[in-house]
PDB file of C-alpha atoms in Angstrom:
ATOM      1  CA  MET A   1      -9.647 118.297  46.277  1.00 31.00           C
ATOM      2  CA  THR A   2      -7.489 116.243  48.321  1.00 32.00           C
ATOM      3  CA  GLN A   3      -8.471 112.976  50.066  1.00 34.00           C
ATOM      4  CA  ALA A   4      -8.097 114.671  53.669  1.00 35.00           C
ATOM      5  CA  ARG A   5     -10.246 117.541  52.490  1.00 33.00           C
ATOM      6  CA  ARG A   6     -12.888 115.518  50.816  1.00 34.00           C
ATOM      7  CA  HIS A   7     -13.054 113.412  54.176  1.00 39.00           C
ATOM      8  CA  GLN A   8     -14.000 116.541  56.101  1.00 37.00           C
ATOM      9  CA  HIS A   9     -17.257 116.442  54.294  1.00 35.00           C
ATOM     10  CA  ASP A  10     -18.064 112.796  54.517  1.00 42.00           C
ATOM     11  CA  ALA A  11     -19.954 111.056  57.110  1.00 40.00           C
ATOM     12  CA  PRO A  12     -18.129 108.083  58.908  1.00 39.00           C
ATOM     13  CA  ASP A  13     -20.542 105.718  56.850  1.00 40.00           C
ATOM     14  CA  GLY A  14     -19.153 107.142  53.610  1.00 40.00           C
ATOM     15  CA  THR A  15     -22.261 109.225  52.947  1.00 35.00           C
ATOM     16  CA  THR A  16     -21.916 112.781  52.287  1.00 34.00           C
ATOM     17  CA  ALA A  17     -22.647 115.043  55.920  1.00 39.00           C
ATOM     18  CA  GLY A  18     -25.114 117.631  56.189  1.00 39.00           C
ATOM     19  CA  ALA A  19     -24.196 121.088  57.954  1.00 42.00           C
ATOM     20  CA  ALA A  20     -25.157 119.616  61.307  1.00 53.00           C
ATOM     21  CA  ARG A  21     -22.928 117.068  63.297  1.00 58.00           C
ATOM     22  CA  PRO A  22     -24.486 114.405  65.355  1.00 66.00           C
ATOM     23  CA  ALA A  23     -25.086 114.948  68.978  1.00 70.00           C
ATOM     24  CA  GLU A  24     -22.260 114.118  71.247  1.00 77.00           C
ATOM     25  CA  ILE A  25     -21.978 110.690  72.345  1.00 77.00           C
ATOM     26  CA  ASP A  26     -21.255 109.051  75.915  1.00 83.00           C
ATOM     27  CA  GLY A  27     -20.537 105.686  76.370  1.00 93.00           C
ATOM     28  CA  GLU A  28     -19.582 102.849  73.972  1.00 96.00           C
ATOM     29  CA  PHE A  29     -20.169 103.572  70.323  1.00 97.00           C
ATOM     30  CA  ARG A  30     -19.513 102.381  66.734  1.00 97.00           C
ATOM     31  CA  VAL A  31     -17.731 103.985  63.749  1.00 97.00           C
ATOM     32  CA  LYS A  32     -18.531 102.513  60.190  1.00 97.00           C
ATOM     33  CA  LEU A  33     -15.610 103.660  57.754  1.00 97.00           C
ATOM     34  CA  PRO A  34     -16.276 103.472  53.678  1.00 96.00           C
ATOM     35  CA  ASP A  35     -14.026 100.506  53.355  1.00 97.00           C
ATOM     36  CA  GLY A  36     -16.215  98.385  55.655  1.00 96.00           C
ATOM     37  CA  ALA A  37     -14.156  98.770  58.764  1.00 97.00           C
ATOM     38  CA  MET A  38     -16.247  98.996  61.835  1.00 98.00           C
ATOM     39  CA  LEU A  39     -14.566 100.642  64.826  1.00 98.00           C
ATOM     40  CA  ARG A  40     -15.275 100.220  68.497  1.00 98.00           C
ATOM     41  CA  ALA A  41     -14.953 103.564  70.553  1.00 98.00           C
ATOM     42  CA  PHE A  42     -15.522 104.973  73.965  1.00 98.00           C
ATOM     43  CA  SER A  43     -16.527 108.472  75.222  1.00 97.00           C
ATOM     44  CA  GLN A  44     -16.614 109.303  78.817  1.00 97.00           C
ATOM     45  CA  GLY A  45     -16.271 112.479  80.844  1.00 97.00           C
ATOM     46  CA  GLN A  46     -17.271 116.043  80.275  1.00 95.00           C
ATOM     47  CA  GLY A  47     -15.285 119.052  79.222  1.00 96.00           C
ATOM     48  CA  ARG A  48     -12.999 119.919  76.253  1.00 97.00           C
ATOM     49  CA  PRO A  49     -12.663 116.853  73.994  1.00 98.00           C
ATOM     50  CA  LEU A  50      -9.517 114.766  74.232  1.00 98.00           C
ATOM     51  CA  LEU A  51      -8.900 112.144  71.594  1.00 98.00           C
ATOM     52  CA  LEU A  52      -6.461 109.282  72.903  1.00 98.00           C
ATOM     53  CA  VAL A  53      -4.792 107.350  70.100  1.00 98.00           C
ATOM     54  CA  SER A  54      -2.784 104.146  71.471  1.00 98.00           C
ATOM     55  CA  GLY A  55       0.367 102.812  70.168  1.00 97.00           C
ATOM     56  CA  LEU A  56       1.620  99.838  67.953  1.00 97.00           C
ATOM     57  CA  ALA A  57      -1.059  97.330  70.070  1.00 95.00           C
ATOM     58  CA  GLY A  58      -3.650  99.916  68.841  1.00 96.00           C
ATOM     59  CA  SER A  59      -5.937  99.246  71.724  1.00 97.00           C
ATOM     60  CA  ALA A  60      -8.427 101.222  73.696  1.00 98.00           C
ATOM     61  CA  ALA A  61      -7.863  99.185  76.761  1.00 97.00           C
ATOM     62  CA  PHE A  62      -3.998 100.869  76.940  1.00 98.00           C
ATOM     63  CA  TRP A  63      -5.700 103.931  78.047  1.00 98.00           C
ATOM     64  CA  ASP A  64      -8.228 102.558  80.750  1.00 97.00           C
ATOM     65  CA  ASP A  65      -6.428 103.894  84.010  1.00 97.00           C
ATOM     66  CA  ASN A  66      -5.459 107.343  82.061  1.00 98.00           C
ATOM     67  CA  ALA A  67      -9.037 107.777  80.622  1.00 98.00           C
ATOM     68  CA  ALA A  68     -10.499 107.328  83.971  1.00 98.00           C
ATOM     69  CA  THR A  69      -8.404 110.053  85.441  1.00 98.00           C
ATOM     70  CA  LEU A  70      -8.534 112.564  82.643  1.00 98.00           C
ATOM     71  CA  ALA A  71     -12.381 111.971  82.373  1.00 98.00           C
ATOM     72  CA  ARG A  72     -12.759 114.008  85.612  1.00 97.00           C
ATOM     73  CA  SER A  73     -11.703 116.985  83.616  1.00 97.00           C
ATOM     74  CA  PHE A  74     -12.174 116.357  79.755  1.00 98.00           C
ATOM     75  CA  LYS A  75     -14.513 114.415  77.434  1.00 98.00           C
ATOM     76  CA  VAL A  76     -12.395 111.611  76.863  1.00 98.00           C
ATOM     77  CA  LEU A  77     -12.415 109.508  73.338  1.00 98.00           C
ATOM     78  CA  ARG A  78     -10.679 106.372  72.600  1.00 98.00           C
ATOM     79  CA  PHE A  79     -10.966 103.440  70.154  1.00 98.00           C
ATOM     80  CA  ASP A  80      -9.577 100.021  68.989  1.00 98.00           C
ATOM     81  CA  GLN A  81      -7.901 100.937  65.654  1.00 98.00           C
ATOM     82  CA  ARG A  82      -8.650  99.081  62.603  1.00 98.00           C
ATOM     83  CA  GLY A  83      -8.178  95.179  62.926  1.00 97.00           C
ATOM     84  CA  ILE A  84      -7.528  95.545  66.587  1.00 97.00           C
ATOM     85  CA  GLY A  85      -9.658  94.060  69.578  1.00 96.00           C
ATOM     86  CA  ALA A  86     -13.310  94.488  68.560  1.00 96.00           C
ATOM     87  CA  SER A  87     -12.649  96.769  65.585  1.00 98.00           C
ATOM     88  CA  ASP A  88     -13.029  95.143  62.090  1.00 96.00           C
ATOM     89  CA  ARG A  89      -9.806  95.507  59.731  1.00 97.00           C
ATOM     90  CA  GLY A  90     -11.604  96.793  56.680  1.00 97.00           C
ATOM     91  CA  SER A  91     -10.063  96.935  53.264  1.00 97.00           C
ATOM     92  CA  ALA A  92      -8.110 100.053  53.184  1.00 97.00           C
ATOM     93  CA  PRO A  93      -4.256  99.971  52.940  1.00 96.00           C
ATOM     94  CA  CYS A  94      -2.754 100.237  56.778  1.00 97.00           C
ATOM     95  CA  THR A  95      -0.568 103.550  56.296  1.00 98.00           C
ATOM     96  CA  ILE A  96      -0.252 106.297  59.188  1.00 98.00           C
ATOM     97  CA  ASP A  97      -2.222 108.558  56.992  1.00 98.00           C
ATOM     98  CA  GLN A  98      -5.222 106.308  56.802  1.00 98.00           C
ATOM     99  CA  LEU A  99      -5.134 105.507  60.706  1.00 98.00           C
ATOM    100  CA  ALA A 100      -5.092 109.257  61.168  1.00 98.00           C
ATOM    101  CA  ARG A 101      -8.140 109.662  58.824  1.00 98.00           C
ATOM    102  CA  ASP A 102      -9.727 106.874  60.994  1.00 98.00           C
ATOM    103  CA  CYS A 103      -9.238 109.365  63.879  1.00 98.00           C
ATOM    104  CA  LEU A 104     -11.290 112.072  61.965  1.00 98.00           C
ATOM    105  CA  ALA A 105     -14.149 109.541  61.655  1.00 98.00           C
ATOM    106  CA  VAL A 106     -14.229 108.959  65.216  1.00 98.00           C
ATOM    107  CA  LEU A 107     -14.536 112.542  65.853  1.00 98.00           C
ATOM    108  CA  ASP A 108     -17.069 112.818  63.413  1.00 97.00           C
ATOM    109  CA  ALA A 109     -19.083 109.958  64.804  1.00 97.00           C
ATOM    110  CA  ALA A 110     -18.921 111.566  68.280  1.00 97.00           C
ATOM    111  CA  GLY A 111     -20.054 114.760  67.145  1.00 96.00           C
ATOM    112  CA  ILE A 112     -16.816 116.497  67.908  1.00 97.00           C
ATOM    113  CA  GLU A 113     -15.889 119.318  65.885  1.00 97.00           C
ATOM    114  CA  ARG A 114     -12.475 119.947  67.537  1.00 98.00           C
ATOM    115  CA  ALA A 115     -10.301 118.130  69.983  1.00 98.00           C
ATOM    116  CA  THR A 116      -6.773 117.908  71.565  1.00 98.00           C
ATOM    117  CA  VAL A 117      -5.091 114.930  70.454  1.00 98.00           C
ATOM    118  CA  LEU A 118      -2.920 112.739  72.393  1.00 98.00           C
ATOM    119  CA  GLY A 119      -0.961 109.910  70.581  1.00 98.00           C
ATOM    120  CA  HIS A 120       1.566 107.566  72.291  1.00 98.00           C
ATOM    121  CA  SER A 121       4.170 105.990  70.325  1.00 98.00           C
ATOM    122  CA  THR A 122       2.515 104.805  67.037  1.00 98.00           C
ATOM    123  CA  GLY A 123      -0.267 106.994  68.102  1.00 98.00           C
ATOM    124  CA  GLY A 124       2.356 109.932  68.177  1.00 98.00           C
ATOM    125  CA  CYS A 125       3.042 109.488  64.362  1.00 98.00           C
ATOM    126  CA  ILE A 126      -0.686 109.192  63.780  1.00 98.00           C
ATOM    127  CA  GLY A 127      -1.161 112.693  65.699  1.00 98.00           C
ATOM    128  CA  LEU A 128       1.432 114.154  63.542  1.00 98.00           C
ATOM    129  CA  SER A 129      -0.055 113.031  60.411  1.00 98.00           C
ATOM    130  CA  LEU A 130      -3.469 114.090  61.520  1.00 98.00           C
ATOM    131  CA  ALA A 131      -2.146 117.367  62.563  1.00 98.00           C
ATOM    132  CA  ARG A 132      -0.702 117.797  58.897  1.00 98.00           C
ATOM    133  CA  GLN A 133      -4.183 116.610  57.117  1.00 97.00           C
ATOM    134  CA  ALA A 134      -6.706 118.545  59.324  1.00 98.00           C
ATOM    135  CA  PRO A 135      -5.184 121.277  61.649  1.00 98.00           C
ATOM    136  CA  GLU A 136      -8.400 122.924  61.833  1.00 98.00           C
ATOM    137  CA  ARG A 137      -9.735 119.850  63.938  1.00 98.00           C
ATOM    138  CA  LEU A 138      -7.299 120.117  66.404  1.00 98.00           C
ATOM    139  CA  ASP A 139      -7.057 122.685  69.379  1.00 98.00           C
ATOM    140  CA  GLY A 140      -3.465 120.925  70.216  1.00 98.00           C
ATOM    141  CA  LEU A 141      -1.263 117.966  69.846  1.00 98.00           C
ATOM    142  CA  ILE A 142       0.412 115.691  72.493  1.00 98.00           C
ATOM    143  CA  ILE A 143       3.016 113.253  71.291  1.00 98.00           C
ATOM    144  CA  SER A 144       3.962 110.923  73.838  1.00 98.00           C
ATOM    145  CA  GLY A 145       7.034 108.574  73.344  1.00 98.00           C
ATOM    146  CA  GLY A 146       7.227 109.657  69.606  1.00 97.00           C
ATOM    147  CA  TRP A 147       9.742 110.399  66.995  1.00 97.00           C
ATOM    148  CA  LEU A 148      10.325 111.839  63.434  1.00 97.00           C
ATOM    149  CA  LYS A 149      11.364 108.848  61.748  1.00 95.00           C
ATOM    150  CA  GLN A 150      12.947 105.575  62.147  1.00 94.00           C
ATOM    151  CA  ASN A 151      16.728 105.394  62.739  1.00 96.00           C
ATOM    152  CA  ARG A 152      18.932 102.451  62.323  1.00 97.00           C
ATOM    153  CA  TYR A 153      18.311 101.512  66.051  1.00 97.00           C
ATOM    154  CA  MET A 154      14.515 101.321  65.629  1.00 96.00           C
ATOM    155  CA  THR A 155      14.686  99.719  62.098  1.00 97.00           C
ATOM    156  CA  ALA A 156      16.898  97.096  63.556  1.00 97.00           C
ATOM    157  CA  LEU A 157      14.580  96.720  66.700  1.00 97.00           C
ATOM    158  CA  PHE A 158      11.510  96.339  64.815  1.00 96.00           C
ATOM    159  CA  GLU A 159      13.037  93.890  62.046  1.00 96.00           C
ATOM    160  CA  THR A 160      13.960  91.698  65.112  1.00 97.00           C
ATOM    161  CA  ARG A 161      10.691  91.895  66.301  1.00 96.00           C
ATOM    162  CA  LEU A 162       9.166  90.802  63.086  1.00 95.00           C
ATOM    163  CA  ALA A 163      11.494  87.829  62.865  1.00 96.00           C
ATOM    164  CA  ILE A 164      10.465  86.882  66.394  1.00 97.00           C
ATOM    165  CA  LEU A 165       6.678  87.326  65.719  1.00 96.00           C
ATOM    166  CA  ASP A 166       6.925  85.007  62.892  1.00 91.00           C
ATOM    167  CA  GLN A 167       8.544  82.157  64.640  1.00 94.00           C
ATOM    168  CA  HIS A 168       7.076  82.541  68.224  1.00 97.00           C
ATOM    169  CA  PRO A 169       4.424  84.877  68.984  1.00 97.00           C
ATOM    170  CA  ARG A 170       4.261  84.629  72.580  1.00 97.00           C
ATOM    171  CA  ALA A 171       8.027  85.350  72.786  1.00 98.00           C
ATOM    172  CA  TYR A 172       7.400  88.718  70.524  1.00 98.00           C
ATOM    173  CA  ALA A 173       4.758  89.545  73.234  1.00 98.00           C
ATOM    174  CA  ALA A 174       6.960  88.750  76.117  1.00 98.00           C
ATOM    175  CA  THR A 175       9.950  90.529  74.819  1.00 97.00           C
ATOM    176  CA  ALA A 176       7.817  93.734  74.127  1.00 97.00           C
ATOM    177  CA  ALA A 177       6.718  93.694  77.687  1.00 97.00           C
ATOM    178  CA  LEU A 178      10.053  93.346  79.162  1.00 98.00           C
ATOM    179  CA  MET A 179      11.477  96.458  76.808  1.00 97.00           C
ATOM    180  CA  ALA A 180       8.341  98.407  77.401  1.00 98.00           C
ATOM    181  CA  TYR A 181       8.410  98.807  81.148  1.00 98.00           C
ATOM    182  CA  PRO A 182      11.171  99.681  83.730  1.00 98.00           C
ATOM    183  CA  PRO A 183      12.359  96.257  85.472  1.00 97.00           C
ATOM    184  CA  THR A 184      11.495  97.171  88.919  1.00 98.00           C
ATOM    185  CA  TRP A 185       8.101  98.392  87.998  1.00 98.00           C
ATOM    186  CA  LEU A 186       7.369  95.135  86.144  1.00 98.00           C
ATOM    187  CA  GLU A 187       8.497  92.903  88.897  1.00 98.00           C
ATOM    188  CA  ALA A 188       5.925  94.541  91.250  1.00 98.00           C
ATOM    189  CA  HIS A 189       3.163  94.327  88.516  1.00 98.00           C
ATOM    190  CA  TRP A 190       3.825  91.091  87.027  1.00 98.00           C
ATOM    191  CA  SER A 191       0.268  90.723  85.848  1.00 98.00           C
ATOM    192  CA  ALA A 192       0.868  93.226  83.372  1.00 97.00           C
ATOM    193  CA  TYR A 193       3.741  90.971  81.780  1.00 98.00           C
ATOM    194  CA  GLU A 194       1.097  87.817  81.942  1.00 98.00           C
ATOM    195  CA  ALA A 195      -1.529  89.998  80.245  1.00 97.00           C
ATOM    196  CA  ALA A 196       0.475  90.466  77.431  1.00 97.00           C
ATOM    197  CA  VAL A 197       1.812  87.283  76.784  1.00 98.00           C
ATOM    198  CA  ALA A 198      -1.794  85.881  76.929  1.00 97.00           C
ATOM    199  CA  ALA A 199      -2.645  88.476  74.103  1.00 96.00           C
ATOM    200  CA  ALA A 200      -0.134  87.313  71.995  1.00 97.00           C
ATOM    201  CA  PRO A 201      -0.910  87.826  68.170  1.00 97.00           C
ATOM    202  CA  ALA A 202      -0.934  83.925  67.383  1.00 95.00           C
ATOM    203  CA  SER A 203      -3.384  83.788  64.492  1.00 95.00           C
ATOM    204  CA  PRO A 204      -2.416  84.601  60.813  1.00 95.00           C
ATOM    205  CA  GLU A 205      -4.759  87.413  60.624  1.00 95.00           C
ATOM    206  CA  ALA A 206      -3.615  88.766  63.968  1.00 96.00           C
ATOM    207  CA  LYS A 207       0.195  88.544  62.657  1.00 97.00           C
ATOM    208  CA  GLN A 208      -0.648  90.278  59.620  1.00 97.00           C
ATOM    209  CA  VAL A 209      -2.012  93.248  61.255  1.00 97.00           C
ATOM    210  CA  VAL A 210       1.014  93.796  63.555  1.00 97.00           C
ATOM    211  CA  ARG A 211       3.436  93.189  60.384  1.00 97.00           C
ATOM    212  CA  GLU A 212       1.316  95.801  58.134  1.00 98.00           C
ATOM    213  CA  ARG A 213       1.632  98.236  61.287  1.00 98.00           C
ATOM    214  CA  ILE A 214       5.161  97.908  61.646  1.00 97.00           C
ATOM    215  CA  ASN A 215       5.686  98.255  57.906  1.00 97.00           C
ATOM    216  CA  ALA A 216       3.576 101.509  58.044  1.00 97.00           C
ATOM    217  CA  LEU A 217       5.911 102.841  60.688  1.00 96.00           C
ATOM    218  CA  HIS A 218       8.836 102.173  58.617  1.00 96.00           C
ATOM    219  CA  ALA A 219       7.580 103.862  55.977  1.00 97.00           C
ATOM    220  CA  PHE A 220       6.537 107.068  58.276  1.00 98.00           C
ATOM    221  CA  ASP A 221       8.928 110.050  57.868  1.00 97.00           C
ATOM    222  CA  GLY A 222       7.735 113.384  59.299  1.00 97.00           C
ATOM    223  CA  SER A 223      11.102 114.856  59.162  1.00 96.00           C
ATOM    224  CA  SER A 224      10.442 117.108  56.085  1.00 97.00           C
ATOM    225  CA  TRP A 225       7.165 118.715  57.389  1.00 97.00           C
ATOM    226  CA  ALA A 226       6.743 118.311  61.334  1.00 97.00           C
ATOM    227  CA  GLY A 227       8.405 121.824  61.660  1.00 95.00           C
ATOM    228  CA  GLU A 228       5.544 123.276  59.892  1.00 96.00           C
ATOM    229  CA  ILE A 229       2.959 122.302  62.318  1.00 96.00           C
ATOM    230  CA  ALA A 230       1.585 125.576  63.727  1.00 94.00           C
ATOM    231  CA  LEU A 231      -0.705 123.908  66.575  1.00 96.00           C
ATOM    232  CA  PRO A 232       0.306 124.110  70.101  1.00 97.00           C
ATOM    233  CA  THR A 233       2.347 120.898  70.886  1.00 98.00           C
ATOM    234  CA  LEU A 234       3.696 119.053  73.948  1.00 98.00           C
ATOM    235  CA  ILE A 235       6.353 116.330  73.378  1.00 98.00           C
ATOM    236  CA  LEU A 236       6.080 113.867  76.527  1.00 98.00           C
ATOM    237  CA  GLY A 237       8.540 111.213  76.960  1.00 98.00           C
ATOM    238  CA  ALA A 238      10.924 109.258  79.482  1.00 98.00           C
ATOM    239  CA  ARG A 239      14.777 109.019  79.460  1.00 98.00           C
ATOM    240  CA  ASP A 240      14.862 105.216  80.240  1.00 98.00           C
ATOM    241  CA  ASP A 241      12.714 104.609  77.097  1.00 98.00           C
ATOM    242  CA  LEU A 242      14.561 101.645  75.471  1.00 97.00           C
ATOM    243  CA  ILE A 243      12.094 101.355  72.407  1.00 97.00           C
ATOM    244  CA  VAL A 244      12.012 105.090  71.316  1.00 97.00           C
ATOM    245  CA  PRO A 245      15.446 106.504  73.092  1.00 97.00           C
ATOM    246  CA  ALA A 246      15.145 109.947  74.381  1.00 96.00           C
ATOM    247  CA  PHE A 247      17.602 111.260  71.726  1.00 96.00           C
ATOM    248  CA  LEU A 248      14.896 110.462  69.076  1.00 97.00           C
ATOM    249  CA  GLN A 249      12.324 112.361  71.416  1.00 96.00           C
ATOM    250  CA  GLU A 250      14.622 115.386  71.587  1.00 96.00           C
ATOM    251  CA  GLU A 251      15.393 115.355  67.985  1.00 96.00           C
ATOM    252  CA  LEU A 252      11.396 115.527  67.439  1.00 97.00           C
ATOM    253  CA  ALA A 253      11.278 118.267  69.929  1.00 96.00           C
ATOM    254  CA  ALA A 254      13.997 120.387  68.226  1.00 96.00           C
ATOM    255  CA  ALA A 255      12.259 119.803  64.781  1.00 96.00           C
ATOM    256  CA  MET A 256       9.041 121.595  66.173  1.00 95.00           C
ATOM    257  CA  PRO A 257      10.591 124.714  67.887  1.00 88.00           C
ATOM    258  CA  GLY A 258       7.048 125.971  69.294  1.00 90.00           C
ATOM    259  CA  ALA A 259       6.759 122.655  71.243  1.00 96.00           C
ATOM    260  CA  ARG A 260       7.163 122.083  74.737  1.00 97.00           C
ATOM    261  CA  LYS A 261       9.068 119.262  75.795  1.00 97.00           C
ATOM    262  CA  THR A 262       8.610 117.359  79.037  1.00 98.00           C
ATOM    263  CA  LEU A 263      10.844 114.333  79.776  1.00 98.00           C
ATOM    264  CA  LEU A 264      10.153 111.963  82.681  1.00 98.00           C
ATOM    265  CA  ASP A 265      13.536 110.733  84.580  1.00 98.00           C
ATOM    266  CA  SER A 266      11.877 107.119  84.266  1.00 98.00           C
ATOM    267  CA  GLY A 267       8.972 105.069  83.250  1.00 98.00           C
ATOM    268  CA  GLY A 268      10.182 103.291  80.122  1.00 98.00           C
ATOM    269  CA  HIS A 269       8.284 103.199  76.995  1.00 98.00           C
ATOM    270  CA  PHE A 270       4.881 102.852  78.734  1.00 98.00           C
ATOM    271  CA  PHE A 271       5.346 105.448  81.044  1.00 98.00           C
ATOM    272  CA  PRO A 272       1.730 106.397  80.876  1.00 98.00           C
ATOM    273  CA  ILE A 273       0.955 103.299  82.547  1.00 98.00           C
ATOM    274  CA  SER A 274       4.103 103.051  84.894  1.00 98.00           C
ATOM    275  CA  ARG A 275       3.745 106.736  85.848  1.00 98.00           C
ATOM    276  CA  PRO A 276       0.336 107.428  85.359  1.00 98.00           C
ATOM    277  CA  ASP A 277       0.048 110.378  88.112  1.00 98.00           C
ATOM    278  CA  ALA A 278       2.942 112.278  86.393  1.00 98.00           C
ATOM    279  CA  PHE A 279       1.387 111.542  82.952  1.00 98.00           C
ATOM    280  CA  THR A 280      -2.059 112.755  83.485  1.00 98.00           C
ATOM    281  CA  ALA A 281      -0.923 115.787  85.624  1.00 98.00           C
ATOM    282  CA  ASN A 282       1.444 116.885  82.852  1.00 98.00           C
ATOM    283  CA  VAL A 283      -1.226 116.402  80.063  1.00 98.00           C
ATOM    284  CA  ALA A 284      -4.071 118.261  82.331  1.00 98.00           C
ATOM    285  CA  GLU A 285      -1.859 121.079  83.157  1.00 98.00           C
ATOM    286  CA  TRP A 286      -0.709 121.590  79.479  1.00 98.00           C
ATOM    287  CA  ILE A 287      -4.534 121.445  78.116  1.00 98.00           C
ATOM    288  CA  GLY A 288      -5.523 123.666  80.886  1.00 96.00           C
ATOM    289  CA  ALA A 289      -3.028 126.361  79.780  1.00 95.00           C
ATOM    290  CA  LEU A 290      -4.157 126.378  75.951  1.00 93.00           C
TER     291      LEU A 290
END
């Protein structure tokens, strides 16, 4: 039995689960993982379950505004990933496959049998891995600002970001914000830049979490199997994305022949934040048609 299959029969605390799942949870809850990590998670709204998986920063707060809107129609779940925010790091190696298994633990703890999974950026890689490991747990997959594997551009970009992180964490956070948003939007919402710089990963522990997450992205390669995913899939992106260029998102869509593709004309890499109305409208419309 594979590790992924074994996980389906384990409770989040590592004990063997019975036939019945726990009752669905509302509000904040905690997810205990077998390696000692404790994840902080949130559930809000009613309706079809929707799990939101954030990107490199790994924070549930990335989805604050989107979650409030989507919770009008869906039961929205989100969480701080291991080592991020109020979630413990634990001892398990940081890989995309492990982060996907963490998502399963969140669903288990929330009493959710099946959900639509929406992953942004790094979360898109996690979503692909989750769809490969446990397709029976997903009703559909939305990949937002995603890719199949790093190319030379992304590899050089993240190597440069790692070098900046080691020397100047605030500059790392500043350049990330400057690249993630359209300049006109950021100028009008400068508090987003200030908040990003204030949250710079300054401690050795925070730097290590960022470093291992970037290394996990570098090792991820879905090009040989993504086309085998038979789930309904939506590829969402923005044509002016500087972190994950549109041609990489086009490549992802081409590798998944049954996927629907929607690229906004603008919004930058963080288009869920800079174009929230268009983002949530596309998500709600697509899930509603499943």
